[in-house]
Short mmCIF file of C-alpha atoms in Angstrom, two decimals:
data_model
loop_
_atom_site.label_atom_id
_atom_site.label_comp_id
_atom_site.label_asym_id
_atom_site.label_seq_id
_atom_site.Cartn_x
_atom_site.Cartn_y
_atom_site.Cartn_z
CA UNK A 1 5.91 -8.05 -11.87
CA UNK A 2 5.40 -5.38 -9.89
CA UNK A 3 3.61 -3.57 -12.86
CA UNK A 4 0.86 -5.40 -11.70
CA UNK A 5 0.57 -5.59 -7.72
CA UNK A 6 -3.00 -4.73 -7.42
CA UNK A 7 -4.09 -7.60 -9.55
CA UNK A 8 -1.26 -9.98 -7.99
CA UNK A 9 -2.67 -8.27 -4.22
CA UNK A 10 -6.20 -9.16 -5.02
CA UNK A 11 -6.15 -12.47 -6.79
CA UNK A 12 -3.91 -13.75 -4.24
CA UNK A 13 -6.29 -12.44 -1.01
CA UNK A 14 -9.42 -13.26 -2.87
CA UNK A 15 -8.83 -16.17 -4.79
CA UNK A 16 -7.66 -19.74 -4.61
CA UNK A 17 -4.40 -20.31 -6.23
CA UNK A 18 -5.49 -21.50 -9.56
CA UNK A 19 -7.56 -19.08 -9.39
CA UNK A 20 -5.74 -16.45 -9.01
CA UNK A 21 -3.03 -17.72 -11.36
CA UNK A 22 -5.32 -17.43 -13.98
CA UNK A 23 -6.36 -14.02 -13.00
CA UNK A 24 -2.70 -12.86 -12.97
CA UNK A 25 -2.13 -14.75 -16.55
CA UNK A 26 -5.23 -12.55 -17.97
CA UNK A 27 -4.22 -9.37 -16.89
CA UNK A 28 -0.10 -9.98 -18.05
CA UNK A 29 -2.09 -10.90 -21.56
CA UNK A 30 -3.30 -7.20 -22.15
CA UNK A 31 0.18 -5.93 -21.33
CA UNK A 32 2.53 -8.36 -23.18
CA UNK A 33 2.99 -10.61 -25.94
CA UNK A 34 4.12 -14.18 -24.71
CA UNK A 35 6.32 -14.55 -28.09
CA UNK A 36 8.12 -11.31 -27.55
CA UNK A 37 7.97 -10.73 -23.86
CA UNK A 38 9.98 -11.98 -21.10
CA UNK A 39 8.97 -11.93 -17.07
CA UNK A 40 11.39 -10.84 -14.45
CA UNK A 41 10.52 -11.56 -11.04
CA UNK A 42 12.17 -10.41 -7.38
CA UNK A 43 14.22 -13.16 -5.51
CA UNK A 44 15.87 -12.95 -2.38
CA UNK A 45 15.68 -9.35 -0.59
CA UNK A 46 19.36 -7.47 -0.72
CA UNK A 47 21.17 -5.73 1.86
CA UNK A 48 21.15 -2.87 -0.16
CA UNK A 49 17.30 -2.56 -0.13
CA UNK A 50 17.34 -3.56 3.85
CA UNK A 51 15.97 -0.01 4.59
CA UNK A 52 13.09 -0.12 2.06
CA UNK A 53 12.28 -3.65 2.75
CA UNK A 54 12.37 -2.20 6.86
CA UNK A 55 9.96 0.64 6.08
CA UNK A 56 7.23 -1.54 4.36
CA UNK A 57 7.44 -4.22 7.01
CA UNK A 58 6.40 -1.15 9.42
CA UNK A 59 3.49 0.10 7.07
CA UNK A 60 1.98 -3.55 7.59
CA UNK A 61 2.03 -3.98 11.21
CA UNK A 62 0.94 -0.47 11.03
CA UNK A 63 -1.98 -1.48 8.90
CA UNK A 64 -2.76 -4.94 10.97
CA UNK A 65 -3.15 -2.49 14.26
CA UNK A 66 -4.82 -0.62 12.28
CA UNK A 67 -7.22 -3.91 11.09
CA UNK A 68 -7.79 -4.90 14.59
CA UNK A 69 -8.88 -1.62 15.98
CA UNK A 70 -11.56 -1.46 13.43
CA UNK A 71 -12.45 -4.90 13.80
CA UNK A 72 -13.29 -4.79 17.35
CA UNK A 73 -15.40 -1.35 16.23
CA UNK A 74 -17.31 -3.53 13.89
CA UNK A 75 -17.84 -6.13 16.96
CA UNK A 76 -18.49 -3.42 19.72
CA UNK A 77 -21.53 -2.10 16.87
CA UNK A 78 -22.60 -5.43 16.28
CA UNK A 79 -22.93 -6.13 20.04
CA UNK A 80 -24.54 -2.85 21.33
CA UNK A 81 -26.76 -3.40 18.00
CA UNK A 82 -26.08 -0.22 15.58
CA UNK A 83 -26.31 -0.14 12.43
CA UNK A 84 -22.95 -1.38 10.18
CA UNK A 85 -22.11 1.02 7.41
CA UNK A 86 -20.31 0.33 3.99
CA UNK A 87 -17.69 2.24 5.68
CA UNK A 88 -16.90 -0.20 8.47
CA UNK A 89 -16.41 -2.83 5.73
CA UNK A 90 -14.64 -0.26 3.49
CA UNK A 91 -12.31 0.81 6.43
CA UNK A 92 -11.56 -2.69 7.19
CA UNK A 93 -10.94 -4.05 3.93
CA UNK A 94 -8.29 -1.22 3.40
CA UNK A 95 -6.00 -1.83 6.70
CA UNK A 96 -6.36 -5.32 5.42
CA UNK A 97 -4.75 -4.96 1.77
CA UNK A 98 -2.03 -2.96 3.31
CA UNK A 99 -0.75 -5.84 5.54
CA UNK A 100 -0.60 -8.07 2.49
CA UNK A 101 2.67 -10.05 1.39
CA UNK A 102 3.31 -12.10 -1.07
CA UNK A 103 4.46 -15.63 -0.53
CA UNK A 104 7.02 -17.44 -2.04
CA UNK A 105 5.02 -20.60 -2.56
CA UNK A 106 2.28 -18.44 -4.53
CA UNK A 107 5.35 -16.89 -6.65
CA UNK A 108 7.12 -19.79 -7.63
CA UNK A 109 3.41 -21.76 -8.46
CA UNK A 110 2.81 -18.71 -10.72
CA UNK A 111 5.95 -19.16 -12.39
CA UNK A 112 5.70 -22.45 -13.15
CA UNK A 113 1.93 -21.40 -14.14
CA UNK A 114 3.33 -18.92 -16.82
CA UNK A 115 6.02 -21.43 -17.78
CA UNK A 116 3.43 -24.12 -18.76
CA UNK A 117 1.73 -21.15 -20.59
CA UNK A 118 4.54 -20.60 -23.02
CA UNK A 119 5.92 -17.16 -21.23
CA UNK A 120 9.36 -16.65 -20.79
CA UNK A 121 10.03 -15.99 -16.84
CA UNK A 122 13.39 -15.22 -15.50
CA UNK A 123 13.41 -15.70 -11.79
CA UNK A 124 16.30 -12.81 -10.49
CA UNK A 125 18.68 -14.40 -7.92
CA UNK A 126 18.21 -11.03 -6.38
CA UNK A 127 15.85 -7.50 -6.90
CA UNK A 128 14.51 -7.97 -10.85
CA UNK A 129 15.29 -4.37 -11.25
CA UNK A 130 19.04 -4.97 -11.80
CA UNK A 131 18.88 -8.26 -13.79
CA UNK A 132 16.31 -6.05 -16.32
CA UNK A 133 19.16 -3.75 -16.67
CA UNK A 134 21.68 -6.17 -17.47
CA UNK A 135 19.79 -7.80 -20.19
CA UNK A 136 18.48 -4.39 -21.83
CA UNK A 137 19.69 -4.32 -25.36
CA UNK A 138 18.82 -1.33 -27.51
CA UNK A 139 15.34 -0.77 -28.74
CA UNK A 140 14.12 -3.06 -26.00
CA UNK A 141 10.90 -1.67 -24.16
CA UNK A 142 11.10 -2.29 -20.30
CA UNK A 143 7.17 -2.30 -18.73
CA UNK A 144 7.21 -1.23 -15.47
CA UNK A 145 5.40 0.93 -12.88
CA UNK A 146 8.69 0.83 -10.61
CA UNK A 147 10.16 4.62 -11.31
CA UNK A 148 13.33 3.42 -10.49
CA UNK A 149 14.00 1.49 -13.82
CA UNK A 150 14.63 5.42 -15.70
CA UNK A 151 18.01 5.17 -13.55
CA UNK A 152 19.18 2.45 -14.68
CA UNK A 153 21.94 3.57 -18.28
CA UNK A 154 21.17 0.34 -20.13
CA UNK A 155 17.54 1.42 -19.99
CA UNK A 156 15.91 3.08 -22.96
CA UNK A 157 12.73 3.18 -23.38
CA UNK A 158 9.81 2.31 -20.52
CA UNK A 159 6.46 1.72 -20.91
CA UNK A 160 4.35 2.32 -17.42
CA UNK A 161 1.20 1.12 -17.34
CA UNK A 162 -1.74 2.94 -16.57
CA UNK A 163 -5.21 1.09 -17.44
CA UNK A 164 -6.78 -1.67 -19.41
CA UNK A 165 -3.81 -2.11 -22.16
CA UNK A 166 -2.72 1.81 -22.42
CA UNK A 167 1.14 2.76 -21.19
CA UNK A 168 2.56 6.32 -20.43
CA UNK A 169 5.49 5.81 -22.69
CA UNK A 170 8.69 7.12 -21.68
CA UNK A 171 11.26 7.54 -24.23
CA UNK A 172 15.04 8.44 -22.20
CA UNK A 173 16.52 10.16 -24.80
CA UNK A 174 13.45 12.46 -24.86
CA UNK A 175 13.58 12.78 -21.31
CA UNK A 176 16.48 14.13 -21.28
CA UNK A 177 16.29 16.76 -24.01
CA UNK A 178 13.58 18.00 -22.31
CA UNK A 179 15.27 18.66 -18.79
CA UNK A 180 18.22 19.66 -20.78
CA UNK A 181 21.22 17.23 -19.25
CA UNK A 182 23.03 13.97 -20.50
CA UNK A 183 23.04 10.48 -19.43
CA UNK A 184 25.83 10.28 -16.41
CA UNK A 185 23.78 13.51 -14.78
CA UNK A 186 20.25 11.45 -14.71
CA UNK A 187 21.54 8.64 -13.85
CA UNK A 188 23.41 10.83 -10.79
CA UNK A 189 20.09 12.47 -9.94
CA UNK A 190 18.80 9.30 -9.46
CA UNK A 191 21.33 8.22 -7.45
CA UNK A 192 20.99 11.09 -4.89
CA UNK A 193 16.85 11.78 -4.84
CA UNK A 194 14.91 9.36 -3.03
CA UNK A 195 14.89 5.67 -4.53
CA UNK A 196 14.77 2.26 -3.13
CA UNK A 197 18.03 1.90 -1.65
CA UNK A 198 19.12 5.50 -0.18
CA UNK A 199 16.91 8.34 1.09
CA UNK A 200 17.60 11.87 -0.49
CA UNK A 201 19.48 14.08 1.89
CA UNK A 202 16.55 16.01 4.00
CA UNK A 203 15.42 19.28 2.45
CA UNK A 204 16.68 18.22 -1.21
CA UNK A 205 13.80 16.72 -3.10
CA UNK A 206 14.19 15.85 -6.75
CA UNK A 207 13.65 19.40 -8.15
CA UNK A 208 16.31 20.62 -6.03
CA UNK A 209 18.69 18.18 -6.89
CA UNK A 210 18.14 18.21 -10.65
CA UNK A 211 18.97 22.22 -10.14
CA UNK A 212 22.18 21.46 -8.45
CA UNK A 213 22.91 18.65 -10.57
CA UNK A 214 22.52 20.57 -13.72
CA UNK A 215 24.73 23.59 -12.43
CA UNK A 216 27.60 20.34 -12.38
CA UNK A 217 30.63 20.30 -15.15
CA UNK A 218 28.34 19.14 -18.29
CA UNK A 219 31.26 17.25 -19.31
CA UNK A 220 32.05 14.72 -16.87
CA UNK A 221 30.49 11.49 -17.62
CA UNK A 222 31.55 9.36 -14.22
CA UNK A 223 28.77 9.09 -11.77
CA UNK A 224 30.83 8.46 -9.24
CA UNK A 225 32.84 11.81 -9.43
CA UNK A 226 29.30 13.41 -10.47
CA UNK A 227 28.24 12.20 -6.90
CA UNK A 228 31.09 13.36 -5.33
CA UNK A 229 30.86 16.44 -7.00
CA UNK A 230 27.44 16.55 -6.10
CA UNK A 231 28.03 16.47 -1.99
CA UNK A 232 30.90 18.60 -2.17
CA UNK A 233 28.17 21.45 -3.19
CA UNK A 234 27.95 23.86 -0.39
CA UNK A 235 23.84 23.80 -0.99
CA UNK A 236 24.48 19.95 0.09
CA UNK A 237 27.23 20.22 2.65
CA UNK A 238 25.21 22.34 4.37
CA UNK A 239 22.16 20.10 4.74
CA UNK A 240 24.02 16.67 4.91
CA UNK A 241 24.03 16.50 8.01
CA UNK A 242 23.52 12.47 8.16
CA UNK A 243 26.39 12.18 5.61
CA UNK A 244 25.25 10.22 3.16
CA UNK A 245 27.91 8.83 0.58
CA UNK A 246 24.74 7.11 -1.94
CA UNK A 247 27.12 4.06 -1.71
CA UNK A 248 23.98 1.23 -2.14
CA UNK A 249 22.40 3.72 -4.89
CA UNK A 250 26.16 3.94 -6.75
CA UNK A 251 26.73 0.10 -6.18
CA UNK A 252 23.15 -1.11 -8.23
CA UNK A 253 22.29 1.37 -10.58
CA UNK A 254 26.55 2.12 -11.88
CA UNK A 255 28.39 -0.54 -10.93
CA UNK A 256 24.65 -3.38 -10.46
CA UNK A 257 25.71 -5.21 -8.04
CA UNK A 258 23.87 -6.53 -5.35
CA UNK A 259 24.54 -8.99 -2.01
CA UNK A 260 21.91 -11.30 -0.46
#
Protein backbone atom coordinates (compact mmCIF):
# COMPACT_ATOMS: atom_id res chain seq x y z
CA UNK A 1 0.00 0.00 0.00
CA UNK A 2 2.58 2.16 0.14
CA UNK A 3 2.19 2.82 -3.69
CA UNK A 4 -0.24 5.09 -2.57
CA UNK A 5 0.80 7.12 0.70
CA UNK A 6 -0.13 10.49 -0.46
CA UNK A 7 -3.69 9.53 -1.07
CA UNK A 8 -3.73 7.17 2.18
CA UNK A 9 -1.77 10.62 4.03
CA UNK A 10 -4.47 12.91 2.85
CA UNK A 11 -7.71 11.04 3.07
CA UNK A 12 -6.81 9.98 6.43
CA UNK A 13 -5.83 13.86 7.77
CA UNK A 14 -8.62 15.35 5.79
CA UNK A 15 -11.33 13.07 5.84
CA UNK A 16 -13.60 11.09 8.10
CA UNK A 17 -13.02 7.45 7.95
CA UNK A 18 -15.62 6.45 5.51
CA UNK A 19 -14.61 8.99 3.87
CA UNK A 20 -11.47 8.45 3.36
CA UNK A 21 -11.97 4.72 2.82
CA UNK A 22 -13.72 5.50 -0.11
CA UNK A 23 -11.14 7.86 -1.30
CA UNK A 24 -8.42 5.18 -0.85
CA UNK A 25 -10.87 2.47 -2.68
CA UNK A 26 -11.05 5.06 -5.80
CA UNK A 27 -7.64 5.69 -6.23
CA UNK A 28 -6.52 1.54 -5.75
CA UNK A 29 -9.40 1.28 -8.71
CA UNK A 30 -7.18 3.13 -11.39
CA UNK A 31 -4.20 1.01 -10.39
CA UNK A 32 -5.65 -2.54 -10.05
CA UNK A 33 -8.17 -4.89 -11.06
CA UNK A 34 -10.11 -6.34 -7.94
CA UNK A 35 -10.47 -9.86 -9.93
CA UNK A 36 -6.79 -10.11 -10.62
CA UNK A 37 -5.17 -8.10 -7.93
CA UNK A 38 -4.29 -8.87 -4.48
CA UNK A 39 -3.39 -6.14 -1.48
CA UNK A 40 -0.47 -6.60 0.79
CA UNK A 41 -0.34 -4.52 3.71
CA UNK A 42 2.62 -3.84 6.59
CA UNK A 43 2.00 -5.51 10.07
CA UNK A 44 4.01 -5.36 12.98
CA UNK A 45 7.43 -3.28 12.59
CA UNK A 46 10.68 -5.82 12.55
CA UNK A 47 13.83 -5.60 14.29
CA UNK A 48 15.46 -5.66 11.20
CA UNK A 49 13.86 -2.34 10.01
CA UNK A 50 14.40 -0.83 13.78
CA UNK A 51 16.86 1.74 12.23
CA UNK A 52 14.53 2.92 9.43
CA UNK A 53 11.52 2.83 11.54
CA UNK A 54 14.10 5.11 14.20
CA UNK A 55 14.97 7.62 11.48
CA UNK A 56 11.32 8.42 10.41
CA UNK A 57 10.13 8.67 13.99
CA UNK A 58 12.92 11.59 14.14
CA UNK A 59 11.74 13.30 10.78
CA UNK A 60 8.23 13.68 12.63
CA UNK A 61 9.12 15.20 15.83
CA UNK A 62 11.38 17.08 13.62
CA UNK A 63 8.44 18.22 11.58
CA UNK A 64 5.94 18.76 14.80
CA UNK A 65 8.83 21.37 16.16
CA UNK A 66 8.88 22.41 13.14
CA UNK A 67 4.66 22.84 13.16
CA UNK A 68 4.76 24.65 16.36
CA UNK A 69 7.34 27.20 15.56
CA UNK A 70 5.33 28.29 12.65
CA UNK A 71 2.23 28.15 14.44
CA UNK A 72 3.10 30.53 17.06
CA UNK A 73 4.50 32.82 13.84
CA UNK A 74 1.03 32.65 12.49
CA UNK A 75 -0.31 33.73 16.17
CA UNK A 76 2.49 36.38 16.90
CA UNK A 77 1.15 37.98 13.06
CA UNK A 78 -2.26 37.59 13.95
CA UNK A 79 -1.74 39.40 17.29
CA UNK A 80 0.57 42.33 16.26
CA UNK A 81 -2.06 42.46 13.20
CA UNK A 82 0.04 41.74 9.80
CA UNK A 83 -1.06 40.49 7.12
CA UNK A 84 -1.19 36.27 6.82
CA UNK A 85 0.23 35.02 3.57
CA UNK A 86 -0.59 31.72 1.61
CA UNK A 87 2.78 30.91 2.76
CA UNK A 88 2.12 30.81 6.49
CA UNK A 89 -0.68 28.33 5.69
CA UNK A 90 1.50 26.59 3.05
CA UNK A 91 4.48 26.35 5.57
CA UNK A 92 2.26 25.01 8.15
CA UNK A 93 0.37 22.57 6.33
CA UNK A 94 3.76 20.98 5.20
CA UNK A 95 5.48 20.43 8.85
CA UNK A 96 2.05 19.07 9.44
CA UNK A 97 1.90 16.14 6.71
CA UNK A 98 5.35 15.21 7.72
CA UNK A 99 4.38 14.30 11.34
CA UNK A 100 1.63 12.08 10.00
CA UNK A 101 1.24 8.25 11.00
CA UNK A 102 -0.93 5.95 10.18
CA UNK A 103 -3.05 4.17 12.71
CA UNK A 104 -3.79 0.79 13.07
CA UNK A 105 -7.49 1.24 13.69
CA UNK A 106 -7.72 3.26 10.24
CA UNK A 107 -5.68 0.20 8.56
CA UNK A 108 -7.51 -2.61 9.70
CA UNK A 109 -11.17 -0.51 8.99
CA UNK A 110 -9.74 -0.13 5.44
CA UNK A 111 -9.14 -3.66 5.16
CA UNK A 112 -12.18 -4.81 6.12
CA UNK A 113 -13.49 -1.82 3.75
CA UNK A 114 -11.70 -3.46 0.69
CA UNK A 115 -12.75 -6.91 1.90
CA UNK A 116 -16.50 -6.04 1.73
CA UNK A 117 -15.53 -4.57 -1.73
CA UNK A 118 -14.54 -7.87 -3.23
CA UNK A 119 -10.49 -7.13 -3.10
CA UNK A 120 -8.27 -9.64 -2.05
CA UNK A 121 -6.09 -8.16 1.04
CA UNK A 122 -3.40 -10.10 2.67
CA UNK A 123 -2.54 -8.53 5.96
CA UNK A 124 1.63 -9.45 6.38
CA UNK A 125 2.34 -10.72 9.94
CA UNK A 126 5.37 -8.58 9.38
CA UNK A 127 6.91 -5.79 6.53
CA UNK A 128 4.56 -6.65 3.16
CA UNK A 129 7.72 -6.39 1.25
CA UNK A 130 8.86 -9.94 2.12
CA UNK A 131 5.46 -11.74 2.09
CA UNK A 132 5.16 -10.10 -1.80
CA UNK A 133 8.28 -11.94 -2.45
CA UNK A 134 7.27 -15.14 -1.21
CA UNK A 135 4.13 -15.33 -3.14
CA UNK A 136 5.72 -13.97 -6.55
CA UNK A 137 5.18 -16.59 -9.15
CA UNK A 138 6.47 -15.95 -12.66
CA UNK A 139 4.83 -13.46 -14.90
CA UNK A 140 3.30 -11.87 -11.84
CA UNK A 141 3.48 -7.92 -11.91
CA UNK A 142 4.36 -6.48 -8.38
CA UNK A 143 2.98 -2.49 -8.16
CA UNK A 144 4.96 -0.67 -6.01
CA UNK A 145 6.69 2.69 -5.47
CA UNK A 146 8.95 0.98 -2.66
CA UNK A 147 12.50 0.59 -4.73
CA UNK A 148 13.33 -2.04 -2.58
CA UNK A 149 10.98 -4.72 -4.16
CA UNK A 150 13.85 -4.92 -7.50
CA UNK A 151 15.99 -6.81 -4.68
CA UNK A 152 13.97 -9.14 -3.93
CA UNK A 153 15.02 -12.76 -6.68
CA UNK A 154 11.41 -13.96 -6.79
CA UNK A 155 10.58 -10.56 -8.21
CA UNK A 156 10.15 -10.07 -11.93
CA UNK A 157 8.55 -7.59 -13.20
CA UNK A 158 7.39 -4.11 -11.22
CA UNK A 159 5.17 -1.68 -12.16
CA UNK A 160 5.79 1.88 -10.18
CA UNK A 161 3.33 4.17 -10.38
CA UNK A 162 3.64 7.53 -11.47
CA UNK A 163 0.17 9.45 -12.20
CA UNK A 164 -3.47 8.99 -12.87
CA UNK A 165 -3.31 5.11 -14.09
CA UNK A 166 0.30 5.28 -15.97
CA UNK A 167 3.35 2.93 -14.38
CA UNK A 168 7.17 3.18 -15.15
CA UNK A 169 7.41 -0.46 -15.94
CA UNK A 170 10.36 -2.25 -14.89
CA UNK A 171 11.09 -5.44 -16.49
CA UNK A 172 14.32 -7.37 -14.24
CA UNK A 173 15.56 -9.28 -16.83
CA UNK A 174 15.92 -6.06 -18.87
CA UNK A 175 17.42 -4.41 -16.08
CA UNK A 176 19.93 -6.41 -15.94
CA UNK A 177 21.06 -6.71 -19.56
CA UNK A 178 21.32 -3.29 -19.52
CA UNK A 179 23.84 -2.86 -16.50
CA UNK A 180 25.42 -5.93 -17.83
CA UNK A 181 25.41 -8.46 -14.53
CA UNK A 182 23.22 -11.53 -13.42
CA UNK A 183 20.75 -12.11 -10.79
CA UNK A 184 22.95 -13.09 -7.45
CA UNK A 185 25.12 -9.64 -8.29
CA UNK A 186 21.77 -7.30 -8.17
CA UNK A 187 20.40 -8.83 -5.70
CA UNK A 188 24.10 -8.30 -3.78
CA UNK A 189 24.11 -4.64 -4.82
CA UNK A 190 21.08 -4.31 -3.18
CA UNK A 191 22.10 -5.81 -0.30
CA UNK A 192 25.11 -3.46 0.27
CA UNK A 193 23.69 0.22 -1.17
CA UNK A 194 21.39 1.93 1.00
CA UNK A 195 17.89 0.12 1.60
CA UNK A 196 15.54 -0.17 4.43
CA UNK A 197 17.32 -2.29 6.73
CA UNK A 198 21.26 -1.42 6.42
CA UNK A 199 22.90 1.87 5.43
CA UNK A 200 25.57 1.64 2.55
CA UNK A 201 29.06 1.86 3.92
CA UNK A 202 29.91 5.85 3.87
CA UNK A 203 31.50 7.08 0.66
CA UNK A 204 30.03 4.01 -1.48
CA UNK A 205 26.79 5.06 -3.06
CA UNK A 206 25.07 2.78 -5.51
CA UNK A 207 27.21 3.65 -8.59
CA UNK A 208 30.19 2.80 -6.74
CA UNK A 209 29.08 -0.32 -5.56
CA UNK A 210 27.58 -1.60 -8.82
CA UNK A 211 31.39 -0.83 -10.18
CA UNK A 212 32.89 -2.95 -7.53
CA UNK A 213 30.26 -5.39 -7.66
CA UNK A 214 30.58 -5.94 -11.31
CA UNK A 215 34.53 -6.27 -11.16
CA UNK A 216 33.30 -9.62 -8.70
CA UNK A 217 33.80 -13.44 -10.12
CA UNK A 218 30.71 -13.34 -12.75
CA UNK A 219 30.26 -16.82 -11.83
CA UNK A 220 29.40 -17.12 -8.34
CA UNK A 221 25.78 -17.15 -7.77
CA UNK A 222 25.70 -17.10 -3.62
CA UNK A 223 24.95 -13.74 -2.24
CA UNK A 224 26.29 -14.46 0.73
CA UNK A 225 29.90 -15.20 -0.56
CA UNK A 226 29.15 -12.25 -3.19
CA UNK A 227 28.84 -10.08 0.05
CA UNK A 228 31.68 -11.38 1.54
CA UNK A 229 33.51 -11.01 -1.44
CA UNK A 230 32.24 -7.72 -1.69
CA UNK A 231 33.84 -6.33 1.88
CA UNK A 232 36.89 -8.15 1.46
CA UNK A 233 37.53 -5.48 -1.56
CA UNK A 234 40.31 -3.26 -0.54
CA UNK A 235 38.08 -0.15 -2.13
CA UNK A 236 35.64 -1.35 0.87
CA UNK A 237 38.03 -2.36 3.59
CA UNK A 238 39.35 0.76 3.38
CA UNK A 239 36.18 2.79 3.97
CA UNK A 240 34.36 0.27 6.35
CA UNK A 241 35.26 1.65 8.97
CA UNK A 242 31.80 0.92 10.98
CA UNK A 243 32.10 -2.74 9.82
CA UNK A 244 29.15 -3.53 8.47
CA UNK A 245 28.45 -7.36 7.80
CA UNK A 246 24.68 -6.42 5.72
CA UNK A 247 23.44 -9.22 8.09
CA UNK A 248 19.49 -7.67 8.29
CA UNK A 249 19.83 -6.88 4.35
CA UNK A 250 21.20 -10.81 3.75
CA UNK A 251 18.55 -12.18 6.30
CA UNK A 252 15.16 -10.52 4.25
CA UNK A 253 15.97 -10.15 0.84
CA UNK A 254 18.20 -14.07 0.56
CA UNK A 255 17.25 -15.97 3.18
CA UNK A 256 13.31 -13.50 3.96
CA UNK A 257 13.14 -13.82 7.16
CA UNK A 258 12.08 -11.44 9.53
CA UNK A 259 11.53 -11.20 13.68
CA UNK A 260 8.91 -8.99 15.39
Amino acid sequence: MGSIFSTIQYAYTHCSREAAHALVHKRLKKLANPLISVLYFDGDPTTEKESTHDERAKVRRKAEELADEKINEFEVRINNGQRIRKQHFVGIQKQLSRTFQWNSEDRLSLIDYLRDHQWIVQLSPYEADVHIADDCAPGDIVISGDSDLIIHPTVTTIWRPISGSRFLEYIVDEVLAVLGIGRPQLVTLGVVSHNDYNKNIYGLGCATNYKIIKDLPKAETNVPKLVAAYLADSRVVIKNTDHLDFRNSIRVFVQRLQEG
